[in-house]
PDB file of C-alpha atoms in Angstrom:
ATOM      1  CA  MET A   1     -35.228  39.738  47.658  1.00 44.00           C
ATOM      2  CA  LYS A   2     -37.403  38.272  44.863  1.00 42.00           C
ATOM      3  CA  LYS A   3     -34.665  39.128  42.358  1.00 43.00           C
ATOM      4  CA  ILE A   4     -32.074  37.295  44.450  1.00 43.00           C
ATOM      5  CA  ILE A   5     -34.314  34.195  44.682  1.00 41.00           C
ATOM      6  CA  LEU A   6     -34.997  34.324  40.913  1.00 41.00           C
ATOM      7  CA  ILE A   7     -31.287  34.582  40.104  1.00 41.00           C
ATOM      8  CA  ALA A   8     -30.549  31.678  42.457  1.00 45.00           C
ATOM      9  CA  LEU A   9     -33.202  29.503  40.769  1.00 38.00           C
ATOM     10  CA  ILE A  10     -31.839  30.346  37.303  1.00 41.00           C
ATOM     11  CA  CYS A  11     -28.272  29.496  38.376  1.00 48.00           C
ATOM     12  CA  SER A  12     -29.458  26.228  39.933  1.00 47.00           C
ATOM     13  CA  GLY A  13     -31.322  25.311  36.746  1.00 46.00           C
ATOM     14  CA  ILE A  14     -28.294  26.046  34.567  1.00 41.00           C
ATOM     15  CA  SER A  15     -26.086  23.951  36.869  1.00 46.00           C
ATOM     16  CA  ALA A  16     -28.533  21.046  36.853  1.00 45.00           C
ATOM     17  CA  PHE A  17     -28.875  21.233  33.045  1.00 41.00           C
ATOM     18  CA  ALA A  18     -25.092  21.218  32.653  1.00 44.00           C
ATOM     19  CA  GLN A  19     -24.783  18.201  34.933  1.00 47.00           C
ATOM     20  CA  VAL A  20     -27.471  16.336  32.991  1.00 44.00           C
ATOM     21  CA  THR A  21     -25.778  17.185  29.686  1.00 47.00           C
ATOM     22  CA  ASP A  22     -22.408  15.977  30.955  1.00 48.00           C
ATOM     23  CA  GLY A  23     -24.051  12.850  32.304  1.00 47.00           C
ATOM     24  CA  GLU A  24     -25.731  12.144  28.973  1.00 48.00           C
ATOM     25  CA  LYS A  25     -22.425  12.579  27.138  1.00 47.00           C
ATOM     26  CA  LYS A  26     -20.693  10.158  29.484  1.00 47.00           C
ATOM     27  CA  LEU A  27     -23.560   7.680  29.173  1.00 44.00           C
ATOM     28  CA  LYS A  28     -23.464   7.868  25.377  1.00 46.00           C
ATOM     29  CA  THR A  29     -19.698   7.342  25.438  1.00 46.00           C
ATOM     30  CA  VAL A  30     -20.008   4.320  27.706  1.00 45.00           C
ATOM     31  CA  ARG A  31     -22.772   2.889  25.538  1.00 46.00           C
ATOM     32  CA  ALA A  32     -20.688   3.412  22.404  1.00 46.00           C
ATOM     33  CA  ASP A  33     -17.711   1.663  23.994  1.00 49.00           C
ATOM     34  CA  THR A  34     -19.615  -1.216  25.559  1.00 53.00           C
ATOM     35  CA  SER A  35     -22.473  -1.767  23.123  1.00 75.00           C
ATOM     36  CA  ASP A  36     -23.229  -5.441  22.591  1.00 86.00           C
ATOM     37  CA  GLY A  37     -24.037  -7.147  19.307  1.00 92.00           C
ATOM     38  CA  TRP A  38     -22.471  -7.428  15.880  1.00 94.00           C
ATOM     39  CA  LYS A  39     -20.244  -4.946  14.058  1.00 93.00           C
ATOM     40  CA  LYS A  40     -19.656  -5.855  10.420  1.00 94.00           C
ATOM     41  CA  GLY A  41     -18.044  -4.242   7.399  1.00 93.00           C
ATOM     42  CA  GLY A  42     -14.945  -4.133   5.266  1.00 91.00           C
ATOM     43  CA  LEU A  43     -12.887  -2.677   2.456  1.00 88.00           C
ATOM     44  CA  VAL A  44     -12.873  -3.676  -1.221  1.00 91.00           C
ATOM     45  CA  ASN A  45     -10.104  -2.341  -3.469  1.00 89.00           C
ATOM     46  CA  ILE A  46      -9.717  -2.958  -7.234  1.00 92.00           C
ATOM     47  CA  ASN A  47      -6.757  -1.578  -9.188  1.00 90.00           C
ATOM     48  CA  PHE A  48      -6.229  -1.556 -12.957  1.00 86.00           C
ATOM     49  CA  THR A  49      -3.085  -0.538 -14.860  1.00 82.00           C
ATOM     50  CA  GLN A  50      -2.406  -0.431 -18.587  1.00 79.00           C
ATOM     51  CA  VAL A  51       0.764   0.562 -20.441  1.00 80.00           C
ATOM     52  CA  SER A  52       0.508   0.953 -24.237  1.00 79.00           C
ATOM     53  CA  LEU A  53       3.548   1.876 -26.357  1.00 76.00           C
ATOM     54  CA  SER A  54       3.829   2.673 -30.061  1.00 74.00           C
ATOM     55  CA  ASN A  55       7.168   3.470 -31.723  1.00 69.00           C
ATOM     56  CA  TRP A  56       8.562   4.278 -28.294  1.00 75.00           C
ATOM     57  CA  ALA A  57      12.260   5.070 -28.757  1.00 73.00           C
ATOM     58  CA  ALA A  58      13.195   4.365 -25.147  1.00 68.00           C
ATOM     59  CA  GLY A  59      11.839   0.816 -25.413  1.00 72.00           C
ATOM     60  CA  GLY A  60       9.476  -1.041 -23.134  1.00 76.00           C
ATOM     61  CA  GLN A  61       6.604  -3.497 -23.329  1.00 79.00           C
ATOM     62  CA  ASN A  62       2.842  -3.196 -23.378  1.00 84.00           C
ATOM     63  CA  SER A  63       1.218  -4.529 -20.217  1.00 83.00           C
ATOM     64  CA  ILE A  64      -2.106  -4.874 -18.458  1.00 88.00           C
ATOM     65  CA  SER A  65      -2.523  -5.641 -14.772  1.00 89.00           C
ATOM     66  CA  LEU A  66      -5.533  -6.114 -12.552  1.00 91.00           C
ATOM     67  CA  ALA A  67      -5.395  -6.615  -8.793  1.00 91.00           C
ATOM     68  CA  GLY A  68      -8.026  -6.922  -6.102  1.00 92.00           C
ATOM     69  CA  PHE A  69      -7.833  -6.676  -2.325  1.00 90.00           C
ATOM     70  CA  SER A  70     -10.584  -7.117   0.241  1.00 92.00           C
ATOM     71  CA  SER A  71     -10.583  -7.087   4.026  1.00 91.00           C
ATOM     72  CA  LEU A  72     -13.846  -8.069   5.721  1.00 95.00           C
ATOM     73  CA  TYR A  73     -14.676  -8.217   9.419  1.00 94.00           C
ATOM     74  CA  ALA A  74     -17.472  -9.399  11.709  1.00 96.00           C
ATOM     75  CA  HIS A  75     -17.006  -8.699  15.422  1.00 93.00           C
ATOM     76  CA  TYR A  76     -19.408  -9.724  18.172  1.00 95.00           C
ATOM     77  CA  LYS A  77     -19.603  -8.617  21.811  1.00 93.00           C
ATOM     78  CA  GLN A  78     -21.947  -9.876  24.507  1.00 94.00           C
ATOM     79  CA  GLY A  79     -21.227  -8.995  28.117  1.00 92.00           C
ATOM     80  CA  LYS A  80     -17.735 -10.258  28.955  1.00 93.00           C
ATOM     81  CA  SER A  81     -17.396 -12.263  25.745  1.00 94.00           C
ATOM     82  CA  THR A  82     -15.915 -11.098  22.430  1.00 93.00           C
ATOM     83  CA  TRP A  83     -15.599 -12.833  19.075  1.00 95.00           C
ATOM     84  CA  ASP A  84     -13.492 -11.197  16.335  1.00 94.00           C
ATOM     85  CA  ASN A  85     -13.456 -12.518  12.758  1.00 96.00           C
ATOM     86  CA  THR A  86     -11.516 -11.218   9.740  1.00 95.00           C
ATOM     87  CA  LEU A  87     -11.167 -12.445   6.154  1.00 97.00           C
ATOM     88  CA  VAL A  88      -8.437 -11.088   3.864  1.00 95.00           C
ATOM     89  CA  MET A  89      -8.331 -11.954   0.151  1.00 96.00           C
ATOM     90  CA  GLN A  90      -5.824 -10.752  -2.452  1.00 94.00           C
ATOM     91  CA  PHE A  91      -5.469 -11.705  -6.109  1.00 95.00           C
ATOM     92  CA  GLY A  92      -3.675 -10.120  -9.054  1.00 92.00           C
ATOM     93  CA  GLN A  93      -2.936 -10.894 -12.717  1.00 91.00           C
ATOM     94  CA  ILE A  94      -0.562  -9.266 -15.203  1.00 89.00           C
ATOM     95  CA  ASN A  95      -0.183  -9.636 -18.971  1.00 86.00           C
ATOM     96  CA  GLN A  96       3.095  -8.330 -20.349  1.00 80.00           C
ATOM     97  CA  ALA A  97       3.967  -8.222 -24.049  1.00 73.00           C
ATOM     98  CA  LYS A  98       1.091 -10.599 -24.916  1.00 70.00           C
ATOM     99  CA  SER A  99       2.719 -13.424 -22.937  1.00 73.00           C
ATOM    100  CA  GLY A 100      -0.603 -14.366 -21.344  1.00 78.00           C
ATOM    101  CA  PHE A 101      -1.866 -13.505 -17.917  1.00 83.00           C
ATOM    102  CA  ILE A 102       0.271 -14.666 -15.003  1.00 86.00           C
ATOM    103  CA  LYS A 103      -0.348 -14.382 -11.281  1.00 89.00           C
ATOM    104  CA  SER A 104       1.150 -11.453  -9.409  1.00 88.00           C
ATOM    105  CA  ASP A 105      -0.628 -11.764  -6.050  1.00 90.00           C
ATOM    106  CA  ASP A 106      -2.609 -14.547  -4.354  1.00 94.00           C
ATOM    107  CA  ARG A 107      -3.727 -14.967  -0.743  1.00 95.00           C
ATOM    108  CA  ILE A 108      -6.611 -16.116   1.449  1.00 97.00           C
ATOM    109  CA  GLN A 109      -6.479 -15.667   5.229  1.00 96.00           C
ATOM    110  CA  LEU A 110      -9.254 -16.285   7.757  1.00 97.00           C
ATOM    111  CA  THR A 111      -8.743 -15.412  11.430  1.00 96.00           C
ATOM    112  CA  SER A 112     -11.181 -16.000  14.271  1.00 97.00           C
ATOM    113  CA  LYS A 113     -10.517 -15.147  17.936  1.00 96.00           C
ATOM    114  CA  TYR A 114     -12.799 -15.713  20.930  1.00 97.00           C
ATOM    115  CA  GLY A 115     -12.158 -13.991  24.257  1.00 96.00           C
ATOM    116  CA  ARG A 116     -13.682 -14.055  27.743  1.00 96.00           C
ATOM    117  CA  GLU A 117     -12.844 -11.151  30.050  1.00 95.00           C
ATOM    118  CA  ALA A 118     -10.561 -12.183  32.928  1.00 96.00           C
ATOM    119  CA  ALA A 119      -9.599  -8.740  34.284  1.00 95.00           C
ATOM    120  CA  LYS A 120      -9.485  -5.180  33.028  1.00 94.00           C
ATOM    121  CA  ASN A 121      -8.163  -5.285  29.422  1.00 94.00           C
ATOM    122  CA  TRP A 122      -7.238  -8.989  29.766  1.00 96.00           C
ATOM    123  CA  TYR A 123      -9.099 -11.910  28.176  1.00 97.00           C
ATOM    124  CA  TYR A 124      -8.816 -15.670  28.191  1.00 98.00           C
ATOM    125  CA  ALA A 125      -8.620 -16.308  24.449  1.00 97.00           C
ATOM    126  CA  ALA A 126      -8.624 -18.949  21.740  1.00 97.00           C
ATOM    127  CA  LEU A 127      -7.496 -18.217  18.183  1.00 97.00           C
ATOM    128  CA  PHE A 128      -7.876 -20.033  14.858  1.00 97.00           C
ATOM    129  CA  ASP A 129      -6.068 -18.948  11.705  1.00 97.00           C
ATOM    130  CA  ALA A 130      -6.136 -20.480   8.208  1.00 97.00           C
ATOM    131  CA  GLN A 131      -4.109 -19.403   5.169  1.00 96.00           C
ATOM    132  CA  THR A 132      -3.836 -20.631   1.585  1.00 97.00           C
ATOM    133  CA  GLN A 133      -4.154 -19.305  -1.992  1.00 96.00           C
ATOM    134  CA  PHE A 134      -6.631 -19.414  -4.881  1.00 96.00           C
ATOM    135  CA  THR A 135      -4.705 -20.917  -7.797  1.00 94.00           C
ATOM    136  CA  VAL A 136      -1.509 -22.592  -8.997  1.00 93.00           C
ATOM    137  CA  GLY A 137       1.781 -20.693  -8.943  1.00 91.00           C
ATOM    138  CA  TYR A 138       4.810 -21.060 -11.234  1.00 85.00           C
ATOM    139  CA  SER A 139       8.413 -19.966 -11.011  1.00 77.00           C
ATOM    140  CA  GLN A 140       8.251 -19.542 -14.817  1.00 74.00           C
ATOM    141  CA  PRO A 141       5.132 -18.003 -16.457  1.00 72.00           C
ATOM    142  CA  ASN A 142       2.422 -20.644 -16.968  1.00 67.00           C
ATOM    143  CA  ASN A 143       5.000 -23.427 -17.342  1.00 72.00           C
ATOM    144  CA  SER A 144       3.718 -26.602 -15.659  1.00 71.00           C
ATOM    145  CA  ASP A 145       7.307 -27.891 -15.377  1.00 74.00           C
ATOM    146  CA  PHE A 146       7.979 -25.085 -12.883  1.00 79.00           C
ATOM    147  CA  ARG A 147       4.873 -25.428 -10.679  1.00 86.00           C
ATOM    148  CA  ILE A 148       5.737 -24.441  -7.104  1.00 89.00           C
ATOM    149  CA  SER A 149       2.356 -24.000  -5.341  1.00 93.00           C
ATOM    150  CA  ASP A 150      -1.397 -24.457  -5.660  1.00 95.00           C
ATOM    151  CA  PHE A 151      -4.654 -24.196  -3.720  1.00 96.00           C
ATOM    152  CA  MET A 152      -4.134 -25.997  -0.376  1.00 96.00           C
ATOM    153  CA  ALA A 153      -0.478 -26.479  -1.329  1.00 95.00           C
ATOM    154  CA  PRO A 154       0.456 -25.043   0.993  1.00 95.00           C
ATOM    155  CA  ALA A 155      -2.258 -24.383   3.541  1.00 97.00           C
ATOM    156  CA  TYR A 156      -1.489 -23.404   7.117  1.00 96.00           C
ATOM    157  CA  PHE A 157      -3.877 -23.998  10.020  1.00 98.00           C
ATOM    158  CA  LEU A 158      -3.068 -22.618  13.451  1.00 97.00           C
ATOM    159  CA  GLY A 159      -4.939 -23.117  16.730  1.00 97.00           C
ATOM    160  CA  ALA A 160      -3.818 -21.357  19.915  1.00 98.00           C
ATOM    161  CA  LEU A 161      -4.892 -20.956  23.567  1.00 98.00           C
ATOM    162  CA  GLY A 162      -3.630 -18.086  25.701  1.00 98.00           C
ATOM    163  CA  MET A 163      -4.261 -14.569  26.981  1.00 98.00           C
ATOM    164  CA  ASP A 164      -5.252 -11.504  24.982  1.00 97.00           C
ATOM    165  CA  TYR A 165      -4.357  -7.996  26.149  1.00 97.00           C
ATOM    166  CA  LYS A 166      -6.776  -5.551  24.507  1.00 93.00           C
ATOM    167  CA  PRO A 167      -6.800  -2.070  26.063  1.00 94.00           C
ATOM    168  CA  SER A 168      -8.668  -0.629  23.055  1.00 90.00           C
ATOM    169  CA  ALA A 169     -10.202  -1.625  19.733  1.00 85.00           C
ATOM    170  CA  ASN A 170      -7.038  -0.348  18.006  1.00 92.00           C
ATOM    171  CA  PHE A 171      -4.438  -2.472  19.804  1.00 95.00           C
ATOM    172  CA  SER A 172      -4.149  -6.050  21.028  1.00 95.00           C
ATOM    173  CA  VAL A 173      -1.434  -8.539  21.967  1.00 97.00           C
ATOM    174  CA  PHE A 174      -2.293 -12.236  22.039  1.00 97.00           C
ATOM    175  CA  VAL A 175       0.181 -14.581  23.787  1.00 98.00           C
ATOM    176  CA  ALA A 176      -0.381 -18.341  23.490  1.00 97.00           C
ATOM    177  CA  PRO A 177       1.974 -20.862  25.153  1.00 97.00           C
ATOM    178  CA  ILE A 178      -0.120 -23.735  23.732  1.00 96.00           C
ATOM    179  CA  THR A 179      -0.239 -23.630  19.926  1.00 98.00           C
ATOM    180  CA  ALA A 180      -0.606 -26.225  17.175  1.00 98.00           C
ATOM    181  CA  LYS A 181       0.509 -25.360  13.634  1.00 97.00           C
ATOM    182  CA  TYR A 182      -0.658 -27.757  10.910  1.00 97.00           C
ATOM    183  CA  THR A 183       0.847 -27.539   7.415  1.00 96.00           C
ATOM    184  CA  VAL A 184      -0.905 -29.164   4.446  1.00 97.00           C
ATOM    185  CA  VAL A 185       0.637 -29.732   1.006  1.00 96.00           C
ATOM    186  CA  ASN A 186      -2.224 -31.242  -0.990  1.00 96.00           C
ATOM    187  CA  ASP A 187      -0.054 -32.007  -4.021  1.00 94.00           C
ATOM    188  CA  ASP A 188       1.948 -35.223  -4.120  1.00 94.00           C
ATOM    189  CA  ASP A 189       4.651 -33.902  -6.446  1.00 93.00           C
ATOM    190  CA  LEU A 190       5.362 -30.966  -4.168  1.00 93.00           C
ATOM    191  CA  ALA A 191       5.130 -33.140  -1.053  1.00 94.00           C
ATOM    192  CA  LYS A 192       7.591 -35.671  -2.503  1.00 94.00           C
ATOM    193  CA  ALA A 193      10.052 -32.808  -2.934  1.00 90.00           C
ATOM    194  CA  GLY A 194       9.595 -31.835   0.732  1.00 91.00           C
ATOM    195  CA  ALA A 195       8.100 -28.448  -0.140  1.00 90.00           C
ATOM    196  CA  PHE A 196       6.977 -26.107   2.651  1.00 92.00           C
ATOM    197  CA  GLY A 197       8.569 -28.184   5.410  1.00 90.00           C
ATOM    198  CA  VAL A 198       6.706 -31.514   5.048  1.00 93.00           C
ATOM    199  CA  GLN A 199       8.575 -34.825   4.949  1.00 92.00           C
ATOM    200  CA  GLY A 200       9.652 -35.586   1.392  1.00 91.00           C
ATOM    201  CA  ASP A 201      10.917 -38.749  -0.263  1.00 90.00           C
ATOM    202  CA  GLU A 202      14.487 -39.610   0.733  1.00 90.00           C
ATOM    203  CA  PHE A 203      16.930 -42.114  -0.779  1.00 88.00           C
ATOM    204  CA  ASN A 204      20.269 -43.531   0.304  1.00 87.00           C
ATOM    205  CA  ASP A 205      23.466 -43.510  -1.744  1.00 84.00           C
ATOM    206  CA  VAL A 206      22.502 -46.636  -3.680  1.00 82.00           C
ATOM    207  CA  GLY A 207      19.062 -45.315  -4.609  1.00 84.00           C
ATOM    208  CA  ASN A 208      16.933 -47.196  -2.084  1.00 88.00           C
ATOM    209  CA  GLN A 209      14.094 -45.177  -0.584  1.00 86.00           C
ATOM    210  CA  THR A 210      14.546 -44.527   3.146  1.00 88.00           C
ATOM    211  CA  GLU A 211      11.693 -42.094   3.819  1.00 88.00           C
ATOM    212  CA  THR A 212       8.225 -41.790   2.234  1.00 92.00           C
ATOM    213  CA  PHE A 213       6.659 -38.389   1.666  1.00 92.00           C
ATOM    214  CA  GLU A 214       3.868 -36.976   3.823  1.00 95.00           C
ATOM    215  CA  ASN A 215       1.271 -34.366   2.846  1.00 96.00           C
ATOM    216  CA  THR A 216       0.993 -32.852   6.321  1.00 96.00           C
ATOM    217  CA  ARG A 217       3.129 -31.696   9.200  1.00 95.00           C
ATOM    218  CA  LEU A 218       2.185 -30.909  12.810  1.00 96.00           C
ATOM    219  CA  GLU A 219       4.202 -28.545  15.014  1.00 96.00           C
ATOM    220  CA  ILE A 220       3.610 -27.693  18.680  1.00 97.00           C
ATOM    221  CA  GLY A 221       4.949 -24.440  20.049  1.00 97.00           C
ATOM    222  CA  GLY A 222       4.290 -20.918  21.292  1.00 97.00           C
ATOM    223  CA  TYR A 223       2.642 -18.071  19.423  1.00 98.00           C
ATOM    224  CA  LEU A 224       2.417 -14.292  19.693  1.00 97.00           C
ATOM    225  CA  ARG A 225       0.142 -12.080  17.598  1.00 97.00           C
ATOM    226  CA  MET A 226       0.100  -8.277  17.742  1.00 97.00           C
ATOM    227  CA  MET A 227      -2.380  -5.961  15.996  1.00 95.00           C
ATOM    228  CA  TYR A 228      -2.247  -2.168  15.858  1.00 97.00           C
ATOM    229  CA  LYS A 229      -4.271   0.255  13.745  1.00 93.00           C
ATOM    230  CA  ARG A 230      -4.413   4.030  13.661  1.00 94.00           C
ATOM    231  CA  GLN A 231      -6.231   6.790  11.830  1.00 92.00           C
ATOM    232  CA  ILE A 232      -3.208   8.943  10.965  1.00 94.00           C
ATOM    233  CA  MET A 233      -5.259  11.674   9.300  1.00 91.00           C
ATOM    234  CA  GLU A 234      -8.880  12.025   8.224  1.00 88.00           C
ATOM    235  CA  ASN A 235      -8.329  10.067   5.005  1.00 88.00           C
ATOM    236  CA  ILE A 236      -5.192   8.068   5.893  1.00 92.00           C
ATOM    237  CA  SER A 237      -5.273   4.876   7.959  1.00 92.00           C
ATOM    238  CA  TYR A 238      -2.602   2.337   8.894  1.00 95.00           C
ATOM    239  CA  GLN A 239      -2.751  -1.202  10.260  1.00 94.00           C
ATOM    240  CA  THR A 240      -0.076  -3.749  11.105  1.00 96.00           C
ATOM    241  CA  ASN A 241      -0.344  -7.420  12.097  1.00 95.00           C
ATOM    242  CA  LEU A 242       2.639  -9.381  13.409  1.00 97.00           C
ATOM    243  CA  GLY A 243       2.621 -13.129  14.070  1.00 96.00           C
ATOM    244  CA  LEU A 244       5.522 -15.049  15.668  1.00 97.00           C
ATOM    245  CA  PHE A 245       5.668 -18.841  16.110  1.00 97.00           C
ATOM    246  CA  SER A 246       8.311 -20.980  17.830  1.00 96.00           C
ATOM    247  CA  ASN A 247       8.454 -24.762  17.459  1.00 96.00           C
ATOM    248  CA  TYR A 248       9.284 -26.212  20.899  1.00 96.00           C
ATOM    249  CA  ALA A 249      10.705 -29.474  19.501  1.00 92.00           C
ATOM    250  CA  ASN A 250      12.749 -28.229  16.544  1.00 90.00           C
ATOM    251  CA  ASN A 251      15.081 -25.207  16.735  1.00 90.00           C
ATOM    252  CA  PRO A 252      12.836 -23.074  19.005  1.00 93.00           C
ATOM    253  CA  ALA A 253      15.163 -20.088  18.585  1.00 93.00           C
ATOM    254  CA  ASN A 254      14.434 -20.007  14.835  1.00 92.00           C
ATOM    255  CA  ILE A 255      11.142 -18.124  14.960  1.00 95.00           C
ATOM    256  CA  ASP A 256       8.652 -18.103  12.082  1.00 95.00           C
ATOM    257  CA  VAL A 257       7.607 -14.543  11.206  1.00 96.00           C
ATOM    258  CA  ASN A 258       4.488 -13.262   9.422  1.00 95.00           C
ATOM    259  CA  TRP A 259       4.278  -9.455   9.313  1.00 96.00           C
ATOM    260  CA  ASP A 260       1.661  -7.572   7.287  1.00 95.00           C
ATOM    261  CA  ASN A 261       1.205  -3.815   6.865  1.00 95.00           C
ATOM    262  CA  ILE A 262      -1.382  -1.776   4.991  1.00 92.00           C
ATOM    263  CA  LEU A 263      -1.466   1.980   4.491  1.00 93.00           C
ATOM    264  CA  ASN A 264      -4.697   3.217   2.929  1.00 89.00           C
ATOM    265  CA  MET A 265      -5.014   6.757   1.559  1.00 91.00           C
ATOM    266  CA  LYS A 266      -8.531   7.757   0.571  1.00 88.00           C
ATOM    267  CA  VAL A 267      -8.910  10.355  -2.193  1.00 87.00           C
ATOM    268  CA  ASN A 268     -12.709  10.418  -2.126  1.00 87.00           C
ATOM    269  CA  LYS A 269     -15.588   8.011  -1.493  1.00 84.00           C
ATOM    270  CA  TYR A 270     -14.600   5.624  -4.284  1.00 89.00           C
ATOM    271  CA  ILE A 271     -10.953   6.354  -5.153  1.00 91.00           C
ATOM    272  CA  SER A 272      -7.986   5.492  -2.945  1.00 89.00           C
ATOM    273  CA  ALA A 273      -4.343   4.500  -2.972  1.00 89.00           C
ATOM    274  CA  SER A 274      -2.946   1.697  -0.838  1.00 88.00           C
ATOM    275  CA  ILE A 275       0.448   0.271   0.031  1.00 90.00           C
ATOM    276  CA  THR A 276       0.619  -3.262   1.401  1.00 90.00           C
ATOM    277  CA  THR A 277       3.707  -5.184   2.477  1.00 93.00           C
ATOM    278  CA  SER A 278       4.167  -8.755   3.674  1.00 93.00           C
ATOM    279  CA  LEU A 279       7.311 -10.182   5.262  1.00 95.00           C
ATOM    280  CA  ILE A 280       7.586 -13.941   5.873  1.00 94.00           C
ATOM    281  CA  TYR A 281      10.333 -16.085   7.329  1.00 94.00           C
ATOM    282  CA  ASP A 282       9.835 -19.815   7.913  1.00 91.00           C
ATOM    283  CA  ASP A 283      12.931 -21.766   8.917  1.00 86.00           C
ATOM    284  CA  ASP A 284      11.392 -25.000   7.589  1.00 84.00           C
ATOM    285  CA  VAL A 285      10.723 -23.702   4.074  1.00 84.00           C
ATOM    286  CA  ASP A 286      13.659 -24.047   1.693  1.00 80.00           C
ATOM    287  CA  ILE A 287      13.682 -21.630  -1.220  1.00 81.00           C
ATOM    288  CA  ALA A 288      15.907 -22.172  -4.239  1.00 74.00           C
ATOM    289  CA  VAL A 289      17.831 -19.351  -5.860  1.00 73.00           C
ATOM    290  CA  LEU A 290      16.693 -19.243  -9.490  1.00 68.00           C
ATOM    291  CA  LYS A 291      18.506 -18.112 -12.597  1.00 68.00           C
ATOM    292  CA  ASP A 292      16.850 -15.926 -15.233  1.00 64.00           C
ATOM    293  CA  ASP A 293      15.733 -19.022 -17.150  1.00 62.00           C
ATOM    294  CA  GLY A 294      13.960 -20.422 -14.079  1.00 58.00           C
ATOM    295  CA  THR A 295      16.485 -23.196 -13.339  1.00 64.00           C
ATOM    296  CA  SER A 296      18.103 -23.541  -9.918  1.00 69.00           C
ATOM    297  CA  ALA A 297      21.407 -21.869  -9.222  1.00 73.00           C
ATOM    298  CA  THR A 298      24.194 -24.127  -7.929  1.00 73.00           C
ATOM    299  CA  ARG A 299      27.046 -23.704  -5.478  1.00 74.00           C
ATOM    300  CA  ALA A 300      30.712 -24.228  -6.354  1.00 70.00           C
ATOM    301  CA  ASN A 301      30.446 -27.906  -5.384  1.00 69.00           C
ATOM    302  CA  GLY A 302      27.531 -28.435  -7.772  1.00 65.00           C
ATOM    303  CA  THR A 303      24.765 -28.694  -5.163  1.00 69.00           C
ATOM    304  CA  PRO A 304      21.617 -26.534  -5.553  1.00 71.00           C
ATOM    305  CA  GLU A 305      21.691 -23.179  -3.795  1.00 76.00           C
ATOM    306  CA  ILE A 306      18.680 -23.653  -1.520  1.00 79.00           C
ATOM    307  CA  GLY A 307      17.685 -22.829   2.066  1.00 79.00           C
ATOM    308  CA  PRO A 308      15.447 -20.696   4.323  1.00 85.00           C
ATOM    309  CA  ARG A 309      15.135 -17.112   3.125  1.00 88.00           C
ATOM    310  CA  THR A 310      13.280 -13.948   4.039  1.00 91.00           C
ATOM    311  CA  GLN A 311      10.294 -13.461   1.741  1.00 92.00           C
ATOM    312  CA  PHE A 312       9.039  -9.931   1.060  1.00 92.00           C
ATOM    313  CA  LYS A 313       6.145  -8.613  -0.998  1.00 91.00           C
ATOM    314  CA  TYR A 314       5.292  -4.974  -1.767  1.00 88.00           C
ATOM    315  CA  VAL A 315       2.131  -3.877  -3.568  1.00 86.00           C
ATOM    316  CA  LEU A 316       1.189  -0.311  -4.528  1.00 85.00           C
ATOM    317  CA  GLY A 317      -2.369   0.072  -5.761  1.00 84.00           C
ATOM    318  CA  ILE A 318      -4.389   3.034  -6.983  1.00 87.00           C
ATOM    319  CA  GLY A 319      -7.977   2.575  -8.045  1.00 90.00           C
ATOM    320  CA  PHE A 320     -11.536   1.903  -6.947  1.00 92.00           C
ATOM    321  CA  ALA A 321     -12.096   1.439  -3.223  1.00 89.00           C
ATOM    322  CA  TYR A 322     -15.255   1.034  -1.231  1.00 88.00           C
ATOM    323  CA  THR A 323     -15.555   0.954   2.549  1.00 86.00           C
ATOM    324  CA  PHE A 324     -18.756  -0.224   4.167  1.00 90.00           C
ATOM    325  CA  GLY A 325     -20.218  -1.299   7.496  1.00 88.00           C
ATOM    326  CA  ASP A 326     -19.843  -0.170  11.098  1.00 79.00           C
ATOM    327  CA  LYS A 327     -16.871   1.885  12.198  1.00 63.00           C
TER     328      LYS A 327
END
């Protein structure tokens, strides 16, 4: 009888211990998923390439290139409120055949999104996004006669109110029926030419000015932003961000597209390879087709070959990489 009671007590203790252990695991999981406070960190990537040739029969040119990429984040959660902030910066220079360094990559993007839980996985949300670049850009290397962009020329500011569907930290869809997009071209020469969709100077057939240039442009429309990230393997991660904007007042069917992708492959703690792509389409931005000498191509009737075009950028980088902060 005593043996039976002892066995029963042991079995009860094991059962209770197992239940406590399972309960602690669940509690830790819940705490990890719902922990309040700040989570901060980021990725810094620097890539260097050099090509040196001497008596090379196949031909080619010496070149040096240096490119940097950083993606920083600071996310805050308190109860039903969330605040997500990201800053992306890219800059690259290349020197080919001693022609002097020219820009190969240039971007600054700050995004901030505040959300207040409305229902399970749904948030009332407000988003602010700002984009510009660090330095001047040329269609011909370092030739001021072919200057096509600069810091704050253009700059895009976007403010949106809507709903954010966020079932996990790895996926979100933000839909905003009320959105203001503000374009700034802080360069009078570019603004006079109507660059990046602002109102440029216009003249009639006899040369009299009919429209005066403006440095800014305001658009009201709808906006959708989707983010997805995934750890494909232990050392391989992927993230994509898609932004779509429709101007209610001007050709709403012609949707502006901003689509970014980054695939990061980590070799060890400090060495990695990355592939980044950016696809942009803005129906209000006219892009000229350029000849090899940098001048504009013309149609059969003599007019410049210019109009909205799909822009695409691809960057492959291998070099130093450092990841820091909270997961």
